[in-house]
Amino acid sequence: MPDQHYDPDQAIAGTGMGGTMDLGVDEAETLEKKPSGPDGTGPEGKPRSLWSDAWRDLRRNPVFIISALVILFLIVISLWPSLIASGSPLKCDLSKAQEGSQAGHPFGFNGQGCDVYTRTVYGARTSVAVGVLATLGVAVFGSVLGALAGFFGGVWDSILSRITDVFFAIPVVLGGLVLLSVITSNTVWPVIGFIVLLGWPQLSRIARGSVITAKQNDYVQAARALGASNSRLLLRHIAPNAIAPVIVVATIALGTYIALEATLSYLGVGLKPPSVSWGIDISAASPYVRNAPHALLWPSGALAITVLAFIMLGDAVRDALDPKLR
């Protein structure tokens, strides 16, 4: 069979999403069909991509706007908590233990006489840091393994599937009690490492299924026939079309990881004093909830709002990226 000369002008195949794709080895470019009306064009009449359509939908979604504003506020106070809390979360006065709201201390004091407002603000830093770093670790590690298994298949795919089955069989809370109870470090890294250890199988399966679906498309098969390497197929043709489900699941999982950190800290195996964490404060306030309910309600409310914001954001992103809902 004679060698085929690659001609980018001839390497055009349908994307299956209303457009065409240049299957060049040196560049991949989506050439959408000319829009039939104003809904298919962006500014200056240019065709919109899936991502621009998703952003257009998100900007009109009140759920996305509200959750994004809440998350932006959490990020700001996580980076600069002193903007809205001038005191120290570790400064306590036992003479004010369990006292209610008063001037300069709107949330009152906990059982150790610490300002609940200041600890609630500073607790956001720990929760957001654990959630973001754990999600990045899970997304990178799980996506890479899942994408490779889905692309190459065969024995490696079978091995990865059996490994993920083993990790799915481990109860998360029980696993945390066993693994973290033997670690004496008082930093966030053991908690982050534990979440990554038990969280990557979920993203791995999502990435694997998405890659298996994407690699069946005609433009991928045409690029393979024209001599594109495996790395170019995976990185330039498959990954951009398979990453949307991973982003959605990772966004929703971020909220659950924040809740998991609080749960582990509440049980005494996550973060430990003098670290500032919503889980630690909830645990410390539980024994005297009748005498000082404010010490329990404020960190619990902050935790619930944070988790809900990330879940709502993930739902909004899913609705925007799901072609079945268009």
XYZ file of N, CA and C in Angstrom, residues 51 147 151 207 210-211 214-215 219-220 231-247:
81
model
N -18.048 25.683 24.147
C -17.695 26.395 25.366
C -18.289 27.798 25.388
N -8.213 8.150 31.256
C -8.062 8.436 29.833
C -7.144 7.412 29.157
N -8.425 4.825 26.336
C -7.865 4.970 24.988
C -7.189 3.684 24.511
N -13.715 9.671 33.278
C -12.807 9.973 32.172
C -12.702 8.793 31.213
N -15.837 8.621 29.056
C -15.900 9.737 28.122
C -14.907 9.564 26.982
N -13.717 9.059 27.282
C -12.714 8.828 26.235
C -13.155 7.703 25.311
N -15.642 9.214 22.971
C -15.078 10.180 22.030
C -14.225 9.519 20.958
N -13.508 8.456 21.317
C -12.606 7.862 20.329
C -13.338 7.086 19.246
N -14.182 11.617 13.200
C -12.997 12.448 12.990
C -11.768 11.857 13.662
N -11.961 11.109 14.757
C -10.826 10.440 15.399
C -10.339 9.288 14.538
N -0.471 10.058 20.922
C -0.458 11.223 21.804
C -1.253 12.375 21.204
N -1.130 12.588 19.876
C -1.883 13.666 19.241
C -3.368 13.346 19.207
N -3.703 12.097 18.976
C -5.110 11.716 18.996
C -5.723 11.995 20.364
N -5.002 11.615 21.414
C -5.540 11.742 22.758
C -5.600 13.195 23.224
N -4.542 13.956 22.936
C -4.451 15.309 23.465
C -5.173 16.343 22.609
N -5.182 16.155 21.292
C -5.725 17.187 20.404
C -7.129 16.886 19.908
N -7.493 15.621 19.828
C -8.787 15.274 19.248
C -9.777 14.715 20.269
N -9.284 13.925 21.223
C -10.183 13.238 22.158
C -10.377 14.049 23.436
N -9.279 14.485 24.052
C -9.368 15.168 25.342
C -10.277 16.398 25.316
N -10.166 17.291 24.318
C -11.064 18.460 24.329
C -12.540 18.103 24.270
N -12.873 16.952 23.688
C -14.263 16.540 23.574
C -14.700 15.610 24.704
N -13.762 15.234 25.577
C -14.089 14.307 26.665
C -13.948 14.927 28.044
N -13.518 16.168 28.114
C -13.203 16.759 29.414
C -14.418 17.336 30.121
N -15.492 17.625 29.385
C -16.660 18.274 29.997
C -17.247 17.464 31.157
N -17.497 16.153 31.015
C -18.030 15.392 32.157
C -17.105 15.400 33.371
N -15.796 15.417 33.125
C -14.841 15.442 34.233
C -14.955 16.752 35.002
N -15.092 17.860 34.282
C -15.225 19.166 34.930
C -16.488 19.219 35.788
